[in-house]
Short mmCIF file of C-alpha atoms and ligand atoms in Angstrom, two decimals:
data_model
loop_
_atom_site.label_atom_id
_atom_site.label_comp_id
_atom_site.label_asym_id
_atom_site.label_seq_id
_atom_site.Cartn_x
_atom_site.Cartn_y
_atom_site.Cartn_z
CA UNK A 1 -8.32 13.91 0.90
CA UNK A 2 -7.70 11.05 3.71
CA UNK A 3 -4.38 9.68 3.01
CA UNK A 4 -4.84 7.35 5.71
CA UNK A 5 -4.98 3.35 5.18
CA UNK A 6 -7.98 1.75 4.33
CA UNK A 7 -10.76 0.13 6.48
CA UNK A 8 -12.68 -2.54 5.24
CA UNK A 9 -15.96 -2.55 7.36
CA UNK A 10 -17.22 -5.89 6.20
CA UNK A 11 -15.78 -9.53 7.24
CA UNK A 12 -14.17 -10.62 3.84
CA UNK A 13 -15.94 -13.85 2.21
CA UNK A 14 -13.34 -16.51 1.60
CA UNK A 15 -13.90 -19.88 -0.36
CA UNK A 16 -11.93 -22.92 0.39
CA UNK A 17 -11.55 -26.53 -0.31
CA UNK A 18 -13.42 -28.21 2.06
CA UNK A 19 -11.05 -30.56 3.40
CA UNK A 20 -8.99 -27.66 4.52
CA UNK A 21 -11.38 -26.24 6.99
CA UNK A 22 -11.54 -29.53 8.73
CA UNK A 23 -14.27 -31.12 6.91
CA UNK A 24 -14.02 -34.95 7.00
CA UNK A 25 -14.93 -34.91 2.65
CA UNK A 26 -11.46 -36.33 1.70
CA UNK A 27 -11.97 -40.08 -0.69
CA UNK A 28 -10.47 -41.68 2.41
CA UNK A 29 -12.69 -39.90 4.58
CA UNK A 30 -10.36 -37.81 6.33
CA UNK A 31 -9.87 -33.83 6.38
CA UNK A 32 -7.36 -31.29 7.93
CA UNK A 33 -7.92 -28.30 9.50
CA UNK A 34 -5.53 -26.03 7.44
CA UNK A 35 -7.14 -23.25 8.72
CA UNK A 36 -5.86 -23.27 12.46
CA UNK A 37 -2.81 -22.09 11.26
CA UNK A 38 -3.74 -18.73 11.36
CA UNK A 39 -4.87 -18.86 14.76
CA UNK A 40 -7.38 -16.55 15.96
CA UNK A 41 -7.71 -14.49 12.42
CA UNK A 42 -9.86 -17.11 11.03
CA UNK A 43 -12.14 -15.10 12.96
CA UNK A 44 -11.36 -12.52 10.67
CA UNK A 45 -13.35 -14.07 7.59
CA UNK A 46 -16.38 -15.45 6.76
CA UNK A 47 -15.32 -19.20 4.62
CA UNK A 48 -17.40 -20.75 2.45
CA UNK A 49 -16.18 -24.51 1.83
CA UNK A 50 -16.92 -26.26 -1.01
CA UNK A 51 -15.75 -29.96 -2.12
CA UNK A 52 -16.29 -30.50 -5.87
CA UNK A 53 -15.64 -34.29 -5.86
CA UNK A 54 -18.84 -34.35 -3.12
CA UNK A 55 -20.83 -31.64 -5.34
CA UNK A 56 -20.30 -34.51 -7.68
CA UNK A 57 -22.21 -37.19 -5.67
CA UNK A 58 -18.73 -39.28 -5.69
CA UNK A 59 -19.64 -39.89 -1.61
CA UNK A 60 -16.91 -40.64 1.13
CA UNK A 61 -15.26 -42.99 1.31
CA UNK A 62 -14.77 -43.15 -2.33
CA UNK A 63 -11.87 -44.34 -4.71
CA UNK A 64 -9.52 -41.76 -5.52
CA UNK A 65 -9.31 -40.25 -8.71
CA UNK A 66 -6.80 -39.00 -10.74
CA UNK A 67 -6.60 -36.58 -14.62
CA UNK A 68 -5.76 -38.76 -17.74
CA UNK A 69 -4.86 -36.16 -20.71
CA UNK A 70 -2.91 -33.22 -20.44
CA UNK A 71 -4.21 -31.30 -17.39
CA UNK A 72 -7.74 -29.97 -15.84
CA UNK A 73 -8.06 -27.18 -18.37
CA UNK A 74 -7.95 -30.23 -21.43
CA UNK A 75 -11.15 -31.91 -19.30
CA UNK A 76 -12.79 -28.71 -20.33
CA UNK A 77 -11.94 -29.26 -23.76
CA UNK A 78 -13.11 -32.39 -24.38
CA UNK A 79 -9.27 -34.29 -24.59
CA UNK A 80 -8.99 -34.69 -21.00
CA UNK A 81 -10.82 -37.61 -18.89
CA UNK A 82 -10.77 -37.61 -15.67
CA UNK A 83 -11.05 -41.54 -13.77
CA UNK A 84 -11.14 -43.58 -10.65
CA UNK A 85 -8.66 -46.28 -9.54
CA UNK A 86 -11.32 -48.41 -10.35
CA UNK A 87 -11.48 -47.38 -13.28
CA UNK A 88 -14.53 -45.94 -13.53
CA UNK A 89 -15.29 -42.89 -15.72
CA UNK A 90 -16.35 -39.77 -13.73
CA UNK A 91 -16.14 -37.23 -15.94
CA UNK A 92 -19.29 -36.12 -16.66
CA UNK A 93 -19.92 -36.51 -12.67
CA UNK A 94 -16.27 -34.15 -11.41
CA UNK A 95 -17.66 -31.35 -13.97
CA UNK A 96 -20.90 -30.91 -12.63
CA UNK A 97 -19.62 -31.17 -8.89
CA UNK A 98 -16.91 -28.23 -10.37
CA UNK A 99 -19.04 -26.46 -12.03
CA UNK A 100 -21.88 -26.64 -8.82
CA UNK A 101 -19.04 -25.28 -6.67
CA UNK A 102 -18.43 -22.71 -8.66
CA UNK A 103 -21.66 -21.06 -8.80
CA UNK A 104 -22.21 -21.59 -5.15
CA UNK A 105 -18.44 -19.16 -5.16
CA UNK A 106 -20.47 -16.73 -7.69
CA UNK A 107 -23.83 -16.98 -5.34
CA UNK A 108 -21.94 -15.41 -2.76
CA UNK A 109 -19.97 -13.08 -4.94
CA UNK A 110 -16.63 -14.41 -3.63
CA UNK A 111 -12.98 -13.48 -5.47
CA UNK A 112 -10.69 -15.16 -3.18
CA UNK A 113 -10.20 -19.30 -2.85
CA UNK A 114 -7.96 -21.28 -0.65
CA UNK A 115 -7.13 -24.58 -2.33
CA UNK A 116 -5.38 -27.91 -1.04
CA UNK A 117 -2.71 -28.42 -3.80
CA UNK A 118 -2.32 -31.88 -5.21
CA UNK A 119 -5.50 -32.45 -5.77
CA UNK A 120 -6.78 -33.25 -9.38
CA UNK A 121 -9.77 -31.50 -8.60
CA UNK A 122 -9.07 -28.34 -6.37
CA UNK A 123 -5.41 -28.35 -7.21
CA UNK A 124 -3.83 -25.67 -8.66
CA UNK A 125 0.44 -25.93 -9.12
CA UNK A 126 0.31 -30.16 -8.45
CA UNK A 127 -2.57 -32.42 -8.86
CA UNK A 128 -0.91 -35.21 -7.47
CA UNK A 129 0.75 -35.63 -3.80
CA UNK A 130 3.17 -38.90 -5.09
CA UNK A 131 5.34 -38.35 -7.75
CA UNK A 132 2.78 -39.67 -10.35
CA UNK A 133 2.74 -39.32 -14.07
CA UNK A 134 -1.20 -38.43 -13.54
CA UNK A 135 -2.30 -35.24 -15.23
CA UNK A 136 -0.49 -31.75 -15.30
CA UNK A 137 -1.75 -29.12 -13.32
CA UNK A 138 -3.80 -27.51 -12.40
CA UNK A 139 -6.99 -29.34 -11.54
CA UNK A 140 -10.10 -29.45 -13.15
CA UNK A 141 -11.96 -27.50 -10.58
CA UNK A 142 -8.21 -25.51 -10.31
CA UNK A 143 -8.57 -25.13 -13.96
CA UNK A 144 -11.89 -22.90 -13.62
CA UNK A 145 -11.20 -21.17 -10.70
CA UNK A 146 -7.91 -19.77 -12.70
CA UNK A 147 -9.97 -18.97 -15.63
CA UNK A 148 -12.42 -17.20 -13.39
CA UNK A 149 -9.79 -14.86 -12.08
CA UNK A 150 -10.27 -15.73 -8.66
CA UNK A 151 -7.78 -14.34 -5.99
CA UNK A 152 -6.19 -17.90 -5.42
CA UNK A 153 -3.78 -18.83 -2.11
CA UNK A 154 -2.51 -22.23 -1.64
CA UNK A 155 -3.52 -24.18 1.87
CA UNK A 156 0.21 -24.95 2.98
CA UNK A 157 0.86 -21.58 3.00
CA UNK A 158 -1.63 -20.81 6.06
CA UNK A 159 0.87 -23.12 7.94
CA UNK A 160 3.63 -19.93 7.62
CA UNK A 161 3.08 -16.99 9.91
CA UNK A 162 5.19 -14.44 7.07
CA UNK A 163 3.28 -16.30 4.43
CA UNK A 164 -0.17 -16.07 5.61
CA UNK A 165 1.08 -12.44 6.31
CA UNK A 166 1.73 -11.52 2.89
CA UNK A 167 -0.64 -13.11 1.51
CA UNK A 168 -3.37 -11.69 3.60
CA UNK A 169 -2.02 -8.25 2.88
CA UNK A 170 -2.26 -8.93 -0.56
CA UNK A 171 -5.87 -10.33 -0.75
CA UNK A 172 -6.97 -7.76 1.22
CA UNK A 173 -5.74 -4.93 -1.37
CA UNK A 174 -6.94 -7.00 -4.51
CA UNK A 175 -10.58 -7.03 -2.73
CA UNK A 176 -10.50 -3.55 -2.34
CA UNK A 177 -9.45 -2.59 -5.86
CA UNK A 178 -12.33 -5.04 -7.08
CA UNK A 179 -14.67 -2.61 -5.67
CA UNK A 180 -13.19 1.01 -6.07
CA UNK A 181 -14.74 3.59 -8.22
CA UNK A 182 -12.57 4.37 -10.65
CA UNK A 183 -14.04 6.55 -12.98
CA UNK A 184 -12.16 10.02 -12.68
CA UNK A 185 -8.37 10.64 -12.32
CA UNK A 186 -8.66 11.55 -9.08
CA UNK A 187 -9.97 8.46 -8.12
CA UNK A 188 -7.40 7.25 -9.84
CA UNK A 189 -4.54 8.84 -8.34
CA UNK A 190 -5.71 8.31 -5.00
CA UNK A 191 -6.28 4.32 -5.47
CA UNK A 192 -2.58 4.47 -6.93
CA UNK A 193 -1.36 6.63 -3.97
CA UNK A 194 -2.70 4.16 -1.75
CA UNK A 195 -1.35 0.79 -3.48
CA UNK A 196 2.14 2.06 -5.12
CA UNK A 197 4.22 1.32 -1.74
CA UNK A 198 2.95 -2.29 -2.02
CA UNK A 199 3.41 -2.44 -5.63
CA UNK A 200 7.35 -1.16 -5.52
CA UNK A 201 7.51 -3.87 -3.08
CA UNK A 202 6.75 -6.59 -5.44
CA UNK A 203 8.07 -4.94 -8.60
CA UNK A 204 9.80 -2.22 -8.53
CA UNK A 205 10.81 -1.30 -12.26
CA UNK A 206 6.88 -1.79 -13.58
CA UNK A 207 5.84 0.21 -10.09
CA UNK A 208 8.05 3.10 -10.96
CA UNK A 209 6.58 3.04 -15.33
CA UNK A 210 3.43 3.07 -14.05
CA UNK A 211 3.73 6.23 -11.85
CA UNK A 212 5.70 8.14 -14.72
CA UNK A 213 2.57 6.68 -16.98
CA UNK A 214 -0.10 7.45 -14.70
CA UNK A 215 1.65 10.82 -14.08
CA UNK A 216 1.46 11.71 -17.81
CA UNK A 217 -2.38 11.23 -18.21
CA UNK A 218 -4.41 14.54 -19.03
CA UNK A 219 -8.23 15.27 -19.55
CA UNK A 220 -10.71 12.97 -19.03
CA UNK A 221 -9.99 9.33 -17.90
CA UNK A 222 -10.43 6.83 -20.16
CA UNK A 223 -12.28 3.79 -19.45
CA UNK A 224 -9.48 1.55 -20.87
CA UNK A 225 -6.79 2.96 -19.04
CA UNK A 226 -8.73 2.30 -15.65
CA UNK A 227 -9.64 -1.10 -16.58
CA UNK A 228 -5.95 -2.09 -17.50
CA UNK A 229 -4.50 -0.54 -14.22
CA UNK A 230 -7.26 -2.32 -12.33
CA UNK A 231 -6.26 -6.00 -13.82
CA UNK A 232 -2.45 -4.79 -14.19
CA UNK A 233 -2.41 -4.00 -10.41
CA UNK A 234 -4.69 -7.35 -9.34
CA UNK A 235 -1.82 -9.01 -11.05
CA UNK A 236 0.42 -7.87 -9.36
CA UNK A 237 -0.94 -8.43 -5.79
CA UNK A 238 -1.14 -11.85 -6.79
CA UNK A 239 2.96 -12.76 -6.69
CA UNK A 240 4.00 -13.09 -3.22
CA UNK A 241 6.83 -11.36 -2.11
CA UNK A 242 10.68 -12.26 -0.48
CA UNK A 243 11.25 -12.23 2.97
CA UNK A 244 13.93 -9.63 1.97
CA UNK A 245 11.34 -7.52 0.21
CA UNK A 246 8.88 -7.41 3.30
CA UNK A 247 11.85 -6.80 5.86
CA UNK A 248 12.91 -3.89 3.91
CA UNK A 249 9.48 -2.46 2.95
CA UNK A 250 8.59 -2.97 7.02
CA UNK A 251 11.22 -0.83 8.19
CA UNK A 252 10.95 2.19 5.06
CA UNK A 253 7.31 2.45 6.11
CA UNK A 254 8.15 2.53 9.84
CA UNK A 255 10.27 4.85 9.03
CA UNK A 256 7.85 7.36 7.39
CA UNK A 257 5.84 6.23 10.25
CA UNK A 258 8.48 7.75 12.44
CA UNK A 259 8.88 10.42 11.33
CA UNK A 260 5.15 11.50 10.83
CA UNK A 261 4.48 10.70 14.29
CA UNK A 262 7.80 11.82 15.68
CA UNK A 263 7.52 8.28 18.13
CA UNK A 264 9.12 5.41 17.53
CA UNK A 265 7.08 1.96 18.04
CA UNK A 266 8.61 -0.62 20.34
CA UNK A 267 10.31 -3.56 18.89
CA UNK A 268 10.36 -2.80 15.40
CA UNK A 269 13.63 -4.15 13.86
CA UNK A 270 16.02 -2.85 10.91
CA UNK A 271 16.12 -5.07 8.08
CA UNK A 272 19.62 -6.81 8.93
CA UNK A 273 18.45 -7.92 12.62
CA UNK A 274 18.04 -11.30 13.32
CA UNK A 275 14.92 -12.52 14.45
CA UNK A 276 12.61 -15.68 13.35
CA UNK A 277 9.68 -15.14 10.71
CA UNK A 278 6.87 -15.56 13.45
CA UNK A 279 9.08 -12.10 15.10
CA UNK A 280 9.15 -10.57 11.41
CA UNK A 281 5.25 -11.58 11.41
CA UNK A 282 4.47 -9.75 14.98
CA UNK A 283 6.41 -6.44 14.01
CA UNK A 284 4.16 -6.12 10.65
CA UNK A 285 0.93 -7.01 12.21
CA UNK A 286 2.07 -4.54 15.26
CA UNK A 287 2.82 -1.73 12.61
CA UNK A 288 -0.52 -2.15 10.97
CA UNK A 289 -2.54 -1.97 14.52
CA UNK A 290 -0.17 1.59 14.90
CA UNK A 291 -1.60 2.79 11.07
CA UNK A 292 -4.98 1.95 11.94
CA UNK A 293 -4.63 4.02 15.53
CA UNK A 294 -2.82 6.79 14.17
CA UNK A 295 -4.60 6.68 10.49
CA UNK A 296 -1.37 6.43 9.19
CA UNK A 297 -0.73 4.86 5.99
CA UNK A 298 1.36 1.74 6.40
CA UNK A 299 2.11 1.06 2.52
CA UNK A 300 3.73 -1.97 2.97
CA UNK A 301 0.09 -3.21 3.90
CA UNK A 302 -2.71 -0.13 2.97
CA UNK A 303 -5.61 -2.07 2.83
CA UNK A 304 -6.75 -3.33 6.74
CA UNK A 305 -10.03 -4.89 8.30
CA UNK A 306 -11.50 -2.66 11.09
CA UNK A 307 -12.34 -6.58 13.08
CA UNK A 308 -8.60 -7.93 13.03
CA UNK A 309 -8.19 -10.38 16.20
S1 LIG B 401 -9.19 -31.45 -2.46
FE1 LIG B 401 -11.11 -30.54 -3.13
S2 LIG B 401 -12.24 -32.21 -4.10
FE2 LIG B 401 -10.60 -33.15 -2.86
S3 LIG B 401 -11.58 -33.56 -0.89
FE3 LIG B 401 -10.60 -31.56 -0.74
S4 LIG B 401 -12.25 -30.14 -1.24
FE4 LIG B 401 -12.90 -32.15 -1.97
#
């Protein structure tokens, strides 16, 4: 069996908020380009923006809006409203615009979404950017994306090399474990053998249980048991990790890389050198361009795309 890491073939789809990607859809007509912050990987991707508040027919320029009730999710349940500064009621209007963006996510079978944050719509931790008593989050677009299980990174966090970085890593291993067969034990074992460096990265004690459970199993596999690792382990990849974490899981794996190969690789750092997080950033995307070469798994980040810039 290839213990190697694995290549995805196919650009992954993205979604974002469309203001992020430089689209001028914003209420005051204005947009940022989030996306340049990770340089020449947006190559990397295919995006798919989507603004609900223009799915909605709410137009730019337009007055802001903001969530009277409890949060996005109450919108959905009837005890949320959500209004203009005008005062205008656009309820009805915001949850078909959410709802259209959705399904154009589902038309094009996407799982991961990049929101802008403090939005009441696409937000998902803040749906407001002051400190105003306007609606918990997350948004009501926010609200159904989380529902929906969607793969979900914030916008700000494209702005940090180490972020972007672990979060790519991540996303990249929750696509592929969306798609694996996982219908015998082998399969099993072998999607486990590929994700359990990554998962005793970002929690250790559950990563070590789950080998000693998944170690246990006998006969046939049971449906069940693959469809609770599957949403156990997308779980998981969903936390980000510590800069400690990474630096220590980077220089384990060299290791192993090391000593497979019996060559070191230039510039790769021990845990308690100092060095900036774009440095940190270089060493791990160097050490996964070395595991794709060699076909070396690089556990701290097992799941790679054959087109990386
Ligand atoms: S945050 Fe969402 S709804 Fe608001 S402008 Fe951006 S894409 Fe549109």
């Amino acid at each position: 069996m290839d213990k190697g890491p694995i290549i995805l073939k196919e650009k992954p789809l993205i979604g974002i908020s469309s203001c992020c990607f430089g689209c001028a859809v914003r209420y005051n007509g204005r947009s940022m380009d989030m996306v340049k912050g990770i340089g020449r990987e947006k190559g990397d991707f295919r995006w798919v923006p989507v603004c609900p508040e223009n799915a909605a027919g709410l137009g730019v320029p337009r007055d802001p809006i903001h969530l009277v009730g409890e949060n996005g999710r109450s919108v959905w349940h009837q005890d949320g409203r959500v209004v203009s500064r005008g005062g205008k009621d656009v309820t009805d209007a915001l949850k078909a615009g959410a709802l259209e963006s959705l399904a154009t996510l589902a038309r094009a079978n996407i799982k991961v979404f990049i929101y802008m944050d403090g939005s009441p719509s696409c937000g998902v931790y803040r749906t407001t950017l002051k400190k105003q008593n306007r609606g918990k989050p997350p948004g009501i677009f926010g609200a159904l994306l989380d529902e929906a299980g969607y793969f979900l990174i914030p916008a700000l966090d494209l702005q940090s090399p180490i972020k972007w970085w672990d979060w790519r890593r991540r996303m990249l291993a929750f696509l592929w474990l969306q798609a694996v067969p996982l219908t015998t034990r082998a399969e099993l074992y072998d999607v486990w053998y590929r994700l359990k460096f990554l998962c005793q990265e970002l929690d250790n004690p559950w990563a070590r249980e789950q080998g000693r459970y998944l170690a246990s199993l006998t006969g046939p596999l049971d449906p069940e048991i693959a469809t609770n690792f599957r949403r156990q382990v997308s779980d998981l990849l969903r936390r980000p990790s510590t800069l400690k974490r990474i630096t220590g899981s980077l220089w384990k794996n060299y290791c192993h890389h090391r000593k497979v190969t019996g060559r070191p690789v230039a510039d790769i750092n021990e845990p308690t050198a100092l060095r900036n997080i774009t440095a940190i950033a270089r060493e791990l995307i160097v050490m996964e361009r070395e595991s794709a070469k060699e076909g070396i798994l690089f556990g701290t980040s097992p799941v790679l795309y054959s087109g990386r810039s």
